[in-house]
Coordinates of C-alpha atoms in Angstrom, one line a residue:
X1 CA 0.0 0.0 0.0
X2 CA 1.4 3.2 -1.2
X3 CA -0.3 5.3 1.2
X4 CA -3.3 5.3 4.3
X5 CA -5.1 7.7 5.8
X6 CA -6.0 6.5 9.6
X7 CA -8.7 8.3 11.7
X8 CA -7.3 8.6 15.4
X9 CA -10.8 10.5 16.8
X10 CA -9.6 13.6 16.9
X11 CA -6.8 13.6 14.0
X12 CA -6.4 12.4 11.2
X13 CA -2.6 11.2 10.3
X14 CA -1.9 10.6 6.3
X15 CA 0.6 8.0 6.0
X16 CA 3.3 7.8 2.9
X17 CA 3.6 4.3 2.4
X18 CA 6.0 4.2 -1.2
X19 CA 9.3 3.0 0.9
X20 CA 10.6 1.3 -2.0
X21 CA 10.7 4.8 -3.9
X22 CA 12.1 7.1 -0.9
X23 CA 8.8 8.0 -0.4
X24 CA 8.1 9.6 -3.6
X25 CA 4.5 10.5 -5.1
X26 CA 1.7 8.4 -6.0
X27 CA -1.8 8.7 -6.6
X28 CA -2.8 6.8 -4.0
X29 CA -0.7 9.6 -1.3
X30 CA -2.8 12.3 -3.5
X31 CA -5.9 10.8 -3.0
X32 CA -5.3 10.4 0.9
X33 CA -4.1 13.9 1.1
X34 CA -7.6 15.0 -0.6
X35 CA -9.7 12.8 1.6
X36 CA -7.8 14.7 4.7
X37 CA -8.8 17.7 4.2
X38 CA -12.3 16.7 3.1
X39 CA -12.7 15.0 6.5
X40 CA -11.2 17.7 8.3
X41 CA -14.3 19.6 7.7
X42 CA -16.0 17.2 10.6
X43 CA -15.9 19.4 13.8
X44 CA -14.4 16.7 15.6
X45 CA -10.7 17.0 13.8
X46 CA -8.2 19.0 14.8
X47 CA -5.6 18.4 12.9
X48 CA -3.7 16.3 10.0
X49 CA -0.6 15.1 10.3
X50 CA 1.4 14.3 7.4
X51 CA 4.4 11.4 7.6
X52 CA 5.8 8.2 6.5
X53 CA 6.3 4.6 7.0
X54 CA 9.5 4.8 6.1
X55 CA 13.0 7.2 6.9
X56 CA 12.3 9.5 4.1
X57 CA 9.4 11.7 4.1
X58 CA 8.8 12.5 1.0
X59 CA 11.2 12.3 -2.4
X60 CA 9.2 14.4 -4.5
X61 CA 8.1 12.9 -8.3
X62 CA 8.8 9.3 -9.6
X63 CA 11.2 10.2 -12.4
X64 CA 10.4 6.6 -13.9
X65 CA 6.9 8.6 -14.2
X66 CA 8.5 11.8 -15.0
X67 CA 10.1 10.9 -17.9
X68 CA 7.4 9.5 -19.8
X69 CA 5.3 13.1 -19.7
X70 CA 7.7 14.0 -22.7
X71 CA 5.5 11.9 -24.8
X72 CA 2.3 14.1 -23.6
X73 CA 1.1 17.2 -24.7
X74 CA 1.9 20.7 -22.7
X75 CA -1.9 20.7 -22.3
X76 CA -1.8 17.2 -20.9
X77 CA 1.1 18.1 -19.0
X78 CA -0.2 20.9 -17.3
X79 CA -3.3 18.8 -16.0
X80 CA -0.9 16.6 -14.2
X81 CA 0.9 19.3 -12.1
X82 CA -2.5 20.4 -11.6
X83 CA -3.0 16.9 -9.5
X84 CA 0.1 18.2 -7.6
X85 CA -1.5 21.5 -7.4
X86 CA -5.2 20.9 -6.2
X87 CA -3.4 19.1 -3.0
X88 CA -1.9 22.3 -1.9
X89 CA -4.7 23.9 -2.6
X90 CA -7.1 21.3 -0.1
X91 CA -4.1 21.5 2.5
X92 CA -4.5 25.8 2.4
X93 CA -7.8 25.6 2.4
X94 CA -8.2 23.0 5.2
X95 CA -10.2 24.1 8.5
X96 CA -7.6 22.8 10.4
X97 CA -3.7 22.5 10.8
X98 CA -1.7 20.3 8.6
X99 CA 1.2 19.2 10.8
X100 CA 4.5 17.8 8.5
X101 CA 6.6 15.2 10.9
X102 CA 9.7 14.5 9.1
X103 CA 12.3 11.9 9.2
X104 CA 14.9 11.7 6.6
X105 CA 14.1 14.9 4.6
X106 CA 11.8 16.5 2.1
X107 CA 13.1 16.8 -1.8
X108 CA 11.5 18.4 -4.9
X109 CA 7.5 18.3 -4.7
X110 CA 8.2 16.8 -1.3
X111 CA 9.7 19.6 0.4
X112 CA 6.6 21.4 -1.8
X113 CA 3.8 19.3 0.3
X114 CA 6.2 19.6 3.6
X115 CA 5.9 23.2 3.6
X116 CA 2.5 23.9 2.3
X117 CA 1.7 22.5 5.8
X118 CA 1.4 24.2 9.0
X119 CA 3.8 23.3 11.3
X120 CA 7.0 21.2 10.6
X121 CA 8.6 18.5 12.8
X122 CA 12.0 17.3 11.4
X123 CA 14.3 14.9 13.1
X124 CA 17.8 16.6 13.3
X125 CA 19.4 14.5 10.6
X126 CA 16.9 15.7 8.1
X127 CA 17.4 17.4 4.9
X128 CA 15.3 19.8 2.5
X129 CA 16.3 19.7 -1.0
X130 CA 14.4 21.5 -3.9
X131 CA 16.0 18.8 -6.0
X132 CA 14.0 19.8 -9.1
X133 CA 17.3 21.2 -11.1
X134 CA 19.1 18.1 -11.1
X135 CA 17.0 17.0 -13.0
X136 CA 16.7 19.8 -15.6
X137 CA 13.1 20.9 -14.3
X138 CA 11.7 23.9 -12.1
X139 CA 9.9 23.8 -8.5
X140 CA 6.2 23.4 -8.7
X141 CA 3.5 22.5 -5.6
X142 CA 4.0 26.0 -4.7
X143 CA 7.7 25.7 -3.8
X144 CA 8.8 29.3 -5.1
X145 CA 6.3 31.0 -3.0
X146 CA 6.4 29.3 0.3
X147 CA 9.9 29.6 0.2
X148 CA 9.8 33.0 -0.5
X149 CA 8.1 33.8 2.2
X150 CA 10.0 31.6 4.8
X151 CA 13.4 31.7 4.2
X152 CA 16.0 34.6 3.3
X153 CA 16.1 35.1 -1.1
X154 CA 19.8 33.9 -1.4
X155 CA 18.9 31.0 0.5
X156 CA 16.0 30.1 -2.1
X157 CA 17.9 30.9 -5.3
X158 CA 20.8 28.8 -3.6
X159 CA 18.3 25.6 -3.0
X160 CA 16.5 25.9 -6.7
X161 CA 19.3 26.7 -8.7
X162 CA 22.1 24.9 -7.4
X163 CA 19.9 22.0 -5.9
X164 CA 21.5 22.2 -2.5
X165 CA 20.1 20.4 0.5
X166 CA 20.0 22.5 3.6
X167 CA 19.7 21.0 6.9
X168 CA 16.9 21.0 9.3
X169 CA 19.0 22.9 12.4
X170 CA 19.3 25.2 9.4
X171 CA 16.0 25.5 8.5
X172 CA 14.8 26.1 11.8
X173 CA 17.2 28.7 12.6
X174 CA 15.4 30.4 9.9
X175 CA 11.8 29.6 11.3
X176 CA 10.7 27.0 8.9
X177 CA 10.8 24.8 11.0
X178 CA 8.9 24.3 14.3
X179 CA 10.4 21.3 16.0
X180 CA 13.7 19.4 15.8
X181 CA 13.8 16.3 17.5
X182 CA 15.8 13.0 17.8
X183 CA 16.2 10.9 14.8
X184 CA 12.9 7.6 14.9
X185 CA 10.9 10.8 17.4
X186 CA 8.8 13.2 14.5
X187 CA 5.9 11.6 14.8
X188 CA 5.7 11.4 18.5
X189 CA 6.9 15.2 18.5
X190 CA 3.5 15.9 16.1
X191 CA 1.6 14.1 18.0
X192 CA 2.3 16.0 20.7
X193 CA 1.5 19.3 18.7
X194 CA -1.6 18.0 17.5
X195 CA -3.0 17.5 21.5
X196 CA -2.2 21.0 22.0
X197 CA -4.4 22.0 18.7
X198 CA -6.9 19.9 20.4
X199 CA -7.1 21.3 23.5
X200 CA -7.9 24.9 22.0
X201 CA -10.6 27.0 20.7
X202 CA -11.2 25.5 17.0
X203 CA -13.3 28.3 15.6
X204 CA -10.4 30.5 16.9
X205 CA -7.5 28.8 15.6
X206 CA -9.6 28.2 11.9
X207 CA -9.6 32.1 11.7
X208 CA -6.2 32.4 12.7
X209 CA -5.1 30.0 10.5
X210 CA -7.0 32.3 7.6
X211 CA -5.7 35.6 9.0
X212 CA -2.1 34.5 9.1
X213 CA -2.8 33.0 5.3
X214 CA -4.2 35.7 3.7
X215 CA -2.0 38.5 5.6
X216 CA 0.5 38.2 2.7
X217 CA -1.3 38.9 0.0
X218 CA -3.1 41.7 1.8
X219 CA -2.7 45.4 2.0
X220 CA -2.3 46.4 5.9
X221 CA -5.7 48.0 5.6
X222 CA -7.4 44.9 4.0
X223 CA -6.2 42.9 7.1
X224 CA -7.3 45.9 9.5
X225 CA -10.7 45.2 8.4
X226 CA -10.5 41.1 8.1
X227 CA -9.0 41.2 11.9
X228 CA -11.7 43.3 12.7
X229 CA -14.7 41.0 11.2
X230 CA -13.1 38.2 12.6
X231 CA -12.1 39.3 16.5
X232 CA -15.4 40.5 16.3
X233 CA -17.5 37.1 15.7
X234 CA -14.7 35.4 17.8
X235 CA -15.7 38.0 20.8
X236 CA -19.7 36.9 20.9
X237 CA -18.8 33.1 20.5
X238 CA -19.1 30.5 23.3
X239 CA -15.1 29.7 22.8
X240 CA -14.6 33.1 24.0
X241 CA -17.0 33.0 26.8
X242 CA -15.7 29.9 28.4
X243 CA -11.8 31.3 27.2
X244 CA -12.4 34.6 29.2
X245 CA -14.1 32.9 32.0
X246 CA -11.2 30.2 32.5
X247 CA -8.9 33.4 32.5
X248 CA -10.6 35.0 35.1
X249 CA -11.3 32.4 37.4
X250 CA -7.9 30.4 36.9
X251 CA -8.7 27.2 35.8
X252 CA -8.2 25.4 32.4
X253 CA -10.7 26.1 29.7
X254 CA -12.2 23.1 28.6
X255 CA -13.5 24.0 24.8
X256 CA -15.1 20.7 24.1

């Protein structure tokens, strides 16, 4: 099985299975990423976690598959990165956090899926690699613009013209990633973030989640008014009754 998706009550945890390939692509990891973030719309999910059965998160595109798109169209082409495409769009778009946990590393449209996600767990010995020059091709998944917006320019033209991996102490030194942990430990260290999402305010942390998306496309005076309209609907709900009210009287709140 080349990937799973497993419902653990209150998250759901999508499972790369293609160890034979280093983790790289298949439909079946696609399909499992899209059924995430369809059944994240269920109140009861808090989060999705994103990892693999084997040491290496994600490789990125099956060159064996690669290499046959010469024979298709640009037309027919284009639909297939689109496969790649509406997966970042579902993770974006998702009501809830998608959490990468990352053993090994993340290369080409693998470091793509990594960080279209949330928050990032790498064990230490991980590296990111935008691997797609190598192989005479350009990022796509979005890999230009989230990196643009993480890490420093030099850094990003270094990784996707030169193809050079880059650590995760690295990485995280530069805030793209959340977490480093002990080599075999990602998952448990996701885990753990993922009981923390679920002990908060969902409704909150969904409009957060949108705030924080949208803030850079937005002028500061579009985001004025969308922090506005959203603090106040967050301010009448029940999460911030019960929120305030745990505050005040100095006790957990319980947002169940």
């Amino acid at each position: 099985m080349s990937a799973r998706l497993e419902d653990k009550g209150d998250r759901l945890i999508v499972w790369n299975g293609n160890t034979a390939k280093r983790g790289a692509l298949s439909p079946e990891l696609y399909d499992c990423i899209l059924q995430a973030a369809e059944q994240a719309r269920d109140r009861r999910i808090r989060a999705v976690i994103l990892t693999s059965e084997g040491p290496f998160f994600c490789a990125g595109g099956d060159l064996n598959v690669l290499i046959e798109r010469r024979t298709l169209s640009e037309p027919e082409r284009r639909d297939r990165i689109d496969g790649l495409h509406d997966i970042i769009r579902a993770m974006r778009s998702s009501p809830v956090p998608f959490i990468a946990a990352i053993e090994g590393g993340a290369a080409g449209a693998g470091l793509s899926i990594a960080l279209a996600c949330d928050l990032i767990v790498a064990s230490e010995e991980a590296r990111f690699t935008a691997a797609y020059v190598k192989a005479g091709l350009v990022p796509d998944g979005g890999l230009t613009s989230a990196m643009s917006r993480m890490i420093p320019r030099p850094l990003a033209m270094e990784m996707c013209l030169m193809g050079r991996p880059v650590n995760a102490h690295r990485f995280a030194d530069m805030g793209a990633v959340n977490r480093i942990c002990k080599p075999g430990k990602a998952m448990e260290e996701a885990m753990t973030l993922a009981d923390t999402l679920a002990q908060g305010p969902r409704d909150a942390q969904t409009a957060i989640r949108g705030l924080v998306a949208d803030a850079y496309e937005a002028t500061e005076a579009e985001q004025l008014d969308a922090e506005r309209d959203a603090m106040a609907a967050a301010s009448g709900s029940e999460e911030a009754a019960e929120g305030i009210a745990a505050f005040l009287e100095k006790r957990k709140p319980d947002y169940r």
